[in-house]
Amino acid sequence: MADRIVVFGATGYTGELIASRLVAQGVRPVLAGRSEHRLAELAERLGGLEHARADALRQNTVFDLVGPEDVLISTVGPFGKWGLPAARAAVAAGCTYLDTTGEPEFMRRLFDELDEPARRSGARLIPAFAYEFAAGTLAGALALAEAGAGAVRVDVGYYAFGAGPGSLSAGTRESLVGITLGDHFAFRGGRIVRVRAAERVRSFTARGQDREAVSIGGVEHYALPEAFAALHEVNVYLGGLGPLSRALQAGSLVGSVVQRLPLARPTMRFWGERAVSLVGGPDAGTTPGMESWIAAEAFDASGSVLATVNLAGTDAYDFTASLMAWGAQRAVDGAGVLGPVTAFGLEALESGAAAAGLTRVP
């Protein structure tokens, strides 16, 4: 058990859910964030918890949060803007770090830049330990384990039923702007390559129907080859867009050209973030009531499907809060930037996901 569990970004929507879930399990986390007033209010509401002011713009305040035996949970999105100080603080301290990012550029930066420093310090960094992308890593790993040694490719698809713009938190919506405009990657030919968002479209069977999805970057591209050495290709898809999937694919191609113009990307990001801020989100302390569905298929070298796994259950925010509370209280194997299967083991991860409300379905 960690000396302390620190929730950085505790006053945000996801941070409060995680802190509340930990308290419900008898843990007294340390709450951290920018606003002293909001921290004190939340700490009192959750039973008089310890709290500490920390600001990503003042990195020393983040570095002061943790020691080597602590767990640092970071929910400060968009992670491309605010996430790196917490990851660096964990490396410096040699502690365990988990975050809720869904941003491909940030994930790639952690794996490419911080893995070796984390190994040297003994730190254990587990990015995207949330619905996206821990759930897909689990589904893909289960399919690969079932498929056996002949599996060289795995495809993962995410779907959320009952979701709409108002079901997304403010932080998620702002992060989505960066995801749409940012660089993506995939694992192909046995290595990580740069690709554009929505480069590929394919269908998975979800809830008994074939539903299209578009390709995205995800932690699976790093985490599954890390756990299954025979893999040559990993594909991750986001579904639930219906006929918009093909339109998004075409728009991605056009956007990749437009963004080459001087200042195009920062300008588009600026106005995009302001546009999504006008949409309301779920109330603090609640989850939106979506149903999550993750499909995974493992293939052999000829393209034949060897195994199919479907996971379904609670909505993304509820799952994220419960899984994060579970992971923060578990020992982590190894050091460096790790996928969840490597960090916890497949059997334990499946058990943790089931306890968080996500289980295998036919």
Short mmCIF file of C-alpha atoms in Angstrom, two decimals:
data_model
loop_
_atom_site.label_atom_id
_atom_site.label_comp_id
_atom_site.label_asym_id
_atom_site.label_seq_id
_atom_site.Cartn_x
_atom_site.Cartn_y
_atom_site.Cartn_z
CA MET A 1 0.00 0.00 0.00
CA ALA A 2 1.30 3.45 -0.91
CA ASP A 3 2.25 5.91 1.79
CA ARG A 4 -0.10 8.45 0.23
CA ILE A 5 -2.34 8.72 -2.81
CA VAL A 6 -2.33 12.23 -4.26
CA VAL A 7 -5.08 13.29 -6.67
CA PHE A 8 -3.78 16.20 -8.75
CA GLY A 9 -6.68 18.01 -10.40
CA ALA A 10 -9.02 16.91 -7.62
CA THR A 11 -11.47 19.78 -8.09
CA GLY A 12 -12.10 18.91 -11.73
CA TYR A 13 -14.95 16.64 -12.79
CA THR A 14 -12.96 13.39 -13.09
CA GLY A 15 -10.64 14.24 -10.21
CA GLU A 16 -13.55 14.66 -7.81
CA LEU A 17 -15.07 11.36 -8.93
CA ILE A 18 -11.78 9.55 -8.28
CA ALA A 19 -11.28 11.20 -4.89
CA SER A 20 -14.84 10.35 -3.86
CA ARG A 21 -14.40 6.74 -4.95
CA LEU A 22 -11.20 6.42 -2.90
CA VAL A 23 -12.90 7.86 0.17
CA ALA A 24 -15.80 5.42 -0.26
CA GLN A 25 -13.22 2.61 -0.12
CA GLY A 26 -11.73 3.86 3.14
CA VAL A 27 -8.75 5.71 1.64
CA ARG A 28 -7.91 9.30 2.58
CA PRO A 29 -6.23 10.78 -0.49
CA VAL A 30 -4.41 14.08 -0.57
CA LEU A 31 -6.25 16.54 -2.81
CA ALA A 32 -4.15 18.83 -5.01
CA GLY A 33 -4.98 21.58 -7.48
CA ARG A 34 -4.73 25.28 -8.27
CA SER A 35 -7.60 26.74 -6.22
CA GLU A 36 -7.06 26.80 -2.48
CA HIS A 37 -10.71 27.72 -1.91
CA ARG A 38 -12.14 24.91 -4.01
CA LEU A 39 -9.67 22.40 -2.55
CA ALA A 40 -10.60 23.33 1.02
CA GLU A 41 -14.29 23.08 0.22
CA LEU A 42 -13.95 19.65 -1.40
CA ALA A 43 -11.62 18.37 1.32
CA GLU A 44 -14.16 19.34 3.99
CA ARG A 45 -17.04 17.76 2.05
CA LEU A 46 -15.12 14.48 1.73
CA GLY A 47 -14.37 14.22 5.44
CA GLY A 48 -11.59 16.67 6.27
CA LEU A 49 -8.93 15.46 3.86
CA GLU A 50 -5.42 16.85 3.56
CA HIS A 51 -5.00 19.17 0.58
CA ALA A 52 -2.14 20.99 -1.12
CA ARG A 53 -2.07 23.77 -3.67
CA ALA A 54 -0.15 22.84 -6.82
CA ASP A 55 -0.07 24.53 -10.22
CA ALA A 56 1.30 23.03 -13.45
CA LEU A 57 2.62 26.49 -14.35
CA ARG A 58 4.79 26.38 -11.21
CA GLN A 59 6.46 23.00 -11.55
CA ASN A 60 8.16 23.09 -8.17
CA THR A 61 4.73 23.01 -6.50
CA VAL A 62 3.93 19.79 -8.36
CA PHE A 63 7.33 18.24 -7.61
CA ASP A 64 6.72 18.93 -3.91
CA LEU A 65 3.58 16.77 -3.90
CA VAL A 66 5.12 13.29 -3.86
CA GLY A 67 7.87 11.09 -2.49
CA PRO A 68 9.13 7.67 -3.64
CA GLU A 69 6.44 5.62 -1.85
CA ASP A 70 3.50 7.71 -3.02
CA VAL A 71 1.02 7.34 -5.87
CA LEU A 72 0.32 10.39 -8.00
CA ILE A 73 -2.97 10.43 -9.93
CA SER A 74 -3.13 13.18 -12.55
CA THR A 75 -6.40 14.35 -14.14
CA VAL A 76 -5.19 17.77 -15.35
CA GLY A 77 -6.30 18.01 -18.96
CA PRO A 78 -5.74 18.97 -21.60
CA PHE A 79 -2.61 16.98 -20.87
CA GLY A 80 -0.78 18.46 -23.83
CA LYS A 81 -0.94 21.79 -22.00
CA TRP A 82 -0.75 20.89 -18.33
CA GLY A 83 0.18 17.22 -17.97
CA LEU A 84 3.96 17.03 -18.24
CA PRO A 85 4.93 18.52 -14.83
CA ALA A 86 3.10 15.76 -12.95
CA ALA A 87 4.74 13.01 -15.02
CA ARG A 88 8.15 14.59 -14.50
CA ALA A 89 7.48 14.94 -10.78
CA ALA A 90 6.77 11.21 -10.58
CA VAL A 91 10.01 10.42 -12.42
CA ALA A 92 11.99 12.68 -10.09
CA ALA A 93 10.42 11.09 -7.01
CA GLY A 94 10.61 7.51 -8.30
CA CYS A 95 6.95 6.94 -7.42
CA THR A 96 3.90 5.44 -9.12
CA TYR A 97 1.97 7.67 -11.53
CA LEU A 98 -1.40 7.11 -13.19
CA ASP A 99 -3.28 9.53 -15.42
CA THR A 100 -6.56 9.83 -17.30
CA THR A 101 -5.22 11.20 -20.58
CA GLY A 102 -6.79 10.29 -23.89
CA GLU A 103 -4.43 12.47 -25.93
CA PRO A 104 -2.21 10.53 -28.37
CA GLU A 105 0.54 13.16 -28.55
CA PHE A 106 0.91 13.21 -24.76
CA MET A 107 0.96 9.41 -24.49
CA ARG A 108 3.62 9.14 -27.15
CA ARG A 109 5.73 11.77 -25.43
CA LEU A 110 5.66 9.86 -22.16
CA PHE A 111 6.64 6.55 -23.76
CA ASP A 112 9.31 8.05 -26.00
CA GLU A 113 10.86 10.62 -23.64
CA LEU A 114 10.25 9.49 -20.07
CA ASP A 115 10.58 5.70 -20.21
CA GLU A 116 14.35 5.60 -19.78
CA PRO A 117 14.47 8.30 -17.03
CA ALA A 118 11.66 6.49 -15.21
CA ARG A 119 13.54 3.20 -15.37
CA ARG A 120 16.60 4.87 -13.88
CA SER A 121 14.65 6.42 -11.00
CA GLY A 122 12.45 3.38 -10.42
CA ALA A 123 9.29 5.34 -11.25
CA ARG A 124 6.26 3.50 -12.59
CA LEU A 125 4.25 5.59 -15.06
CA ILE A 126 0.93 4.20 -16.35
CA PRO A 127 -0.68 6.70 -18.73
CA ALA A 128 -4.28 6.55 -20.00
CA PHE A 129 -5.40 4.39 -17.09
CA ALA A 130 -9.01 5.25 -17.89
CA TYR A 131 -11.85 4.00 -20.07
CA GLU A 132 -9.77 5.04 -23.00
CA PHE A 133 -7.37 3.34 -23.13
CA ALA A 134 -7.07 0.79 -20.31
CA ALA A 135 -10.35 -0.88 -21.30
CA GLY A 136 -9.21 -1.47 -24.88
CA THR A 137 -5.82 -2.72 -23.74
CA LEU A 138 -7.62 -5.27 -21.59
CA ALA A 139 -9.96 -6.35 -24.41
CA GLY A 140 -7.08 -6.62 -26.87
CA ALA A 141 -4.95 -8.59 -24.42
CA LEU A 142 -7.78 -11.02 -23.71
CA ALA A 143 -8.28 -11.59 -27.44
CA LEU A 144 -4.55 -12.12 -28.00
CA ALA A 145 -4.28 -14.51 -25.06
CA GLU A 146 -7.21 -16.52 -26.40
CA ALA A 147 -5.82 -16.49 -29.97
CA GLY A 148 -2.46 -17.90 -28.96
CA ALA A 149 0.94 -17.74 -30.62
CA GLY A 150 -0.40 -17.30 -34.17
CA ALA A 151 -1.83 -13.83 -33.50
CA VAL A 152 0.14 -11.01 -35.15
CA ARG A 153 -2.51 -8.26 -35.31
CA VAL A 154 -5.20 -6.93 -33.01
CA ASP A 155 -7.96 -4.37 -33.67
CA VAL A 156 -9.80 -2.60 -30.83
CA GLY A 157 -13.00 -0.54 -31.15
CA TYR A 158 -14.60 1.78 -28.56
CA TYR A 159 -18.32 2.59 -28.41
CA ALA A 160 -20.43 4.57 -25.95
CA PHE A 161 -24.21 4.24 -26.07
CA GLY A 162 -26.45 6.96 -24.69
CA ALA A 163 -23.69 9.58 -25.00
CA GLY A 164 -24.03 13.09 -26.35
CA PRO A 165 -22.13 16.40 -26.14
CA GLY A 166 -23.70 17.13 -22.74
CA SER A 167 -22.38 13.85 -21.31
CA LEU A 168 -18.75 14.95 -21.68
CA SER A 169 -16.95 16.93 -18.99
CA ALA A 170 -15.41 20.30 -19.83
CA GLY A 171 -11.91 18.84 -19.61
CA THR A 172 -12.80 15.97 -21.96
CA ARG A 173 -14.30 18.33 -24.54
CA GLU A 174 -11.23 20.57 -24.49
CA SER A 175 -8.95 17.55 -24.80
CA LEU A 176 -10.96 16.34 -27.81
CA VAL A 177 -10.05 19.51 -29.68
CA GLY A 178 -6.37 18.73 -29.24
CA ILE A 179 -6.92 15.09 -30.17
CA THR A 180 -8.71 16.08 -33.39
CA LEU A 181 -6.02 18.56 -34.41
CA GLY A 182 -2.99 16.71 -33.04
CA ASP A 183 -0.73 14.01 -34.41
CA HIS A 184 -1.73 10.36 -34.13
CA PHE A 185 0.28 7.15 -34.31
CA ALA A 186 -0.16 3.42 -34.86
CA PHE A 187 1.85 0.23 -34.43
CA ARG A 188 2.46 -1.20 -37.89
CA GLY A 189 5.17 -3.44 -39.27
CA GLY A 190 6.46 -3.97 -35.75
CA ARG A 191 7.09 -0.30 -34.96
CA ILE A 192 5.37 2.93 -34.02
CA VAL A 193 4.59 5.11 -37.05
CA ARG A 194 2.98 8.52 -37.39
CA VAL A 195 -0.48 8.56 -38.99
CA ARG A 196 -3.32 11.05 -39.31
CA ALA A 197 -6.50 10.76 -37.27
CA ALA A 198 -9.37 8.80 -38.89
CA GLU A 199 -7.01 7.41 -41.52
CA ARG A 200 -8.89 4.10 -41.51
CA VAL A 201 -12.55 3.17 -41.10
CA ARG A 202 -13.86 -0.30 -40.24
CA SER A 203 -16.86 -1.89 -38.56
CA PHE A 204 -17.17 -3.93 -35.39
CA THR A 205 -20.24 -5.79 -34.15
CA ALA A 206 -21.47 -3.98 -31.06
CA ARG A 207 -24.85 -4.61 -29.46
CA GLY A 208 -25.68 -6.99 -32.27
CA GLN A 209 -25.10 -4.53 -35.13
CA ASP A 210 -22.17 -3.68 -37.38
CA ARG A 211 -21.08 -0.15 -36.47
CA GLU A 212 -18.39 1.89 -38.16
CA ALA A 213 -15.45 3.40 -36.30
CA VAL A 214 -12.46 5.58 -37.22
CA SER A 215 -8.82 4.94 -36.36
CA ILE A 216 -7.12 6.88 -33.56
CA GLY A 217 -3.92 6.81 -31.57
CA GLY A 218 -4.13 4.98 -28.26
CA VAL A 219 -1.98 3.51 -25.52
CA GLU A 220 -2.69 0.04 -26.97
CA HIS A 221 -0.12 0.72 -29.71
CA TYR A 222 2.57 0.72 -27.01
CA ALA A 223 1.01 -1.46 -24.31
CA LEU A 224 0.01 -4.53 -26.32
CA PRO A 225 3.33 -5.07 -28.17
CA GLU A 226 5.00 -4.61 -24.79
CA ALA A 227 3.02 -7.60 -23.48
CA PHE A 228 2.79 -9.69 -26.70
CA ALA A 229 6.11 -9.79 -28.54
CA ALA A 230 4.74 -11.52 -31.68
CA LEU A 231 2.51 -8.58 -32.59
CA HIS A 232 3.19 -6.79 -35.89
CA GLU A 233 0.15 -4.49 -36.01
CA VAL A 234 -2.23 -2.78 -33.58
CA ASN A 235 -5.25 -0.73 -34.67
CA VAL A 236 -7.46 1.33 -32.34
CA TYR A 237 -10.80 2.77 -33.42
CA LEU A 238 -13.43 5.13 -32.00
CA GLY A 239 -17.02 4.27 -32.91
CA GLY A 240 -20.48 5.58 -32.30
CA LEU A 241 -20.19 8.25 -34.99
CA GLY A 242 -22.51 6.53 -37.49
CA PRO A 243 -22.42 8.05 -40.99
CA LEU A 244 -20.05 10.73 -39.70
CA SER A 245 -17.21 8.17 -39.75
CA ARG A 246 -16.62 8.54 -43.49
CA ALA A 247 -17.06 12.30 -43.33
CA LEU A 248 -14.52 12.50 -40.51
CA GLN A 249 -12.08 10.42 -42.54
CA ALA A 250 -12.39 12.84 -45.49
CA GLY A 251 -12.19 15.85 -43.18
CA SER A 252 -9.07 14.45 -41.57
CA LEU A 253 -7.35 14.33 -44.96
CA VAL A 254 -8.32 17.92 -45.75
CA GLY A 255 -7.39 19.07 -42.26
CA SER A 256 -3.95 17.52 -42.50
CA VAL A 257 -3.29 19.76 -45.50
CA VAL A 258 -4.80 22.92 -43.98
CA GLN A 259 -2.79 22.52 -40.78
CA ARG A 260 0.44 22.87 -42.73
CA LEU A 261 -0.32 26.55 -43.22
CA PRO A 262 1.51 28.93 -40.81
CA LEU A 263 -0.30 29.29 -37.46
CA ALA A 264 -3.24 27.18 -38.71
CA ARG A 265 -3.09 24.58 -35.93
CA PRO A 266 -2.84 26.95 -32.94
CA THR A 267 -5.58 29.16 -34.40
CA MET A 268 -7.90 26.19 -34.96
CA ARG A 269 -7.16 24.90 -31.46
CA PHE A 270 -7.85 28.34 -29.91
CA TRP A 271 -11.27 28.70 -31.48
CA GLY A 272 -12.13 25.03 -31.09
CA GLU A 273 -11.55 25.13 -27.34
CA ARG A 274 -13.74 28.19 -27.02
CA ALA A 275 -16.51 26.61 -29.04
CA VAL A 276 -16.68 23.45 -26.92
CA SER A 277 -16.67 25.52 -23.73
CA LEU A 278 -20.18 26.68 -24.65
CA VAL A 279 -21.59 23.16 -24.26
CA GLY A 280 -22.79 22.14 -20.80
CA GLY A 281 -21.51 19.01 -19.09
CA PRO A 282 -22.65 16.56 -16.40
CA ASP A 283 -23.05 17.78 -12.84
CA ALA A 284 -20.09 17.40 -10.51
CA GLY A 285 -20.03 14.10 -8.64
CA THR A 286 -22.30 12.35 -11.13
CA THR A 287 -21.70 10.11 -14.14
CA PRO A 288 -23.67 10.52 -17.37
CA GLY A 289 -25.33 7.09 -17.56
CA MET A 290 -23.73 5.90 -20.79
CA GLU A 291 -23.11 2.23 -21.60
CA SER A 292 -19.56 1.37 -22.62
CA TRP A 293 -18.72 -1.29 -25.22
CA ILE A 294 -15.26 -2.37 -26.35
CA ALA A 295 -14.70 -4.89 -29.14
CA ALA A 296 -11.37 -6.58 -29.88
CA GLU A 297 -10.35 -8.99 -32.64
CA ALA A 298 -7.06 -10.90 -32.96
CA PHE A 299 -5.85 -11.99 -36.41
CA ASP A 300 -3.25 -14.34 -37.83
CA ALA A 301 -0.81 -13.44 -40.60
CA SER A 302 -3.35 -14.30 -43.33
CA GLY A 303 -5.94 -11.92 -41.88
CA SER A 304 -8.20 -14.60 -40.41
CA VAL A 305 -9.88 -13.79 -37.09
CA LEU A 306 -8.57 -16.07 -34.35
CA ALA A 307 -10.45 -14.64 -31.37
CA THR A 308 -13.08 -12.00 -30.59
CA VAL A 309 -13.67 -10.38 -27.19
CA ASN A 310 -16.40 -7.91 -26.21
CA LEU A 311 -16.48 -6.00 -22.94
CA ALA A 312 -19.50 -3.98 -21.84
CA GLY A 313 -20.70 -2.18 -18.76
CA THR A 314 -20.90 1.10 -16.95
CA ASP A 315 -20.26 4.54 -18.41
CA ALA A 316 -16.75 5.80 -19.08
CA TYR A 317 -16.47 8.19 -16.13
CA ASP A 318 -17.80 5.73 -13.57
CA PHE A 319 -15.45 3.05 -14.90
CA THR A 320 -12.47 5.43 -14.88
CA ALA A 321 -13.06 6.51 -11.28
CA SER A 322 -13.42 2.93 -10.04
CA LEU A 323 -10.50 1.53 -12.02
CA MET A 324 -8.24 4.38 -10.94
CA ALA A 325 -9.15 3.80 -7.29
CA TRP A 326 -8.39 0.10 -7.78
CA GLY A 327 -5.03 0.71 -9.52
CA ALA A 328 -3.84 3.28 -7.02
CA GLN A 329 -4.05 0.67 -4.27
CA ARG A 330 -2.17 -2.07 -6.14
CA ALA A 331 1.53 -2.83 -6.36
CA VAL A 332 3.03 -2.23 -9.81
CA ASP A 333 5.54 -4.58 -11.44
CA GLY A 334 8.61 -3.11 -13.14
CA ALA A 335 9.69 0.46 -13.79
CA GLY A 336 9.41 2.86 -16.70
CA VAL A 337 6.38 3.89 -18.74
CA LEU A 338 4.13 0.84 -18.64
CA GLY A 339 0.93 -0.46 -20.15
CA PRO A 340 -1.67 -1.73 -17.66
CA VAL A 341 -1.19 -5.42 -18.56
CA THR A 342 2.55 -5.18 -17.87
CA ALA A 343 1.96 -3.14 -14.72
CA PHE A 344 -0.68 -5.33 -13.06
CA GLY A 345 -0.87 -8.61 -15.00
CA LEU A 346 -3.75 -9.66 -17.23
CA GLU A 347 -5.67 -11.68 -14.66
CA ALA A 348 -5.53 -8.92 -12.05
CA LEU A 349 -6.45 -6.24 -14.59
CA GLU A 350 -9.48 -8.22 -15.74
CA SER A 351 -10.56 -8.61 -12.12
CA GLY A 352 -10.09 -4.89 -11.47
CA ALA A 353 -12.09 -3.96 -14.57
CA ALA A 354 -14.91 -6.28 -13.53
CA ALA A 355 -15.01 -4.69 -10.09
CA ALA A 356 -15.18 -1.32 -11.88
CA GLY A 357 -18.20 -2.45 -13.88
CA LEU A 358 -16.78 -3.70 -17.19
CA THR A 359 -17.14 -7.41 -17.96
CA ARG A 360 -16.96 -9.79 -20.90
CA VAL A 361 -20.14 -10.37 -22.91
CA PRO A 362 -20.93 -12.77 -25.81
#
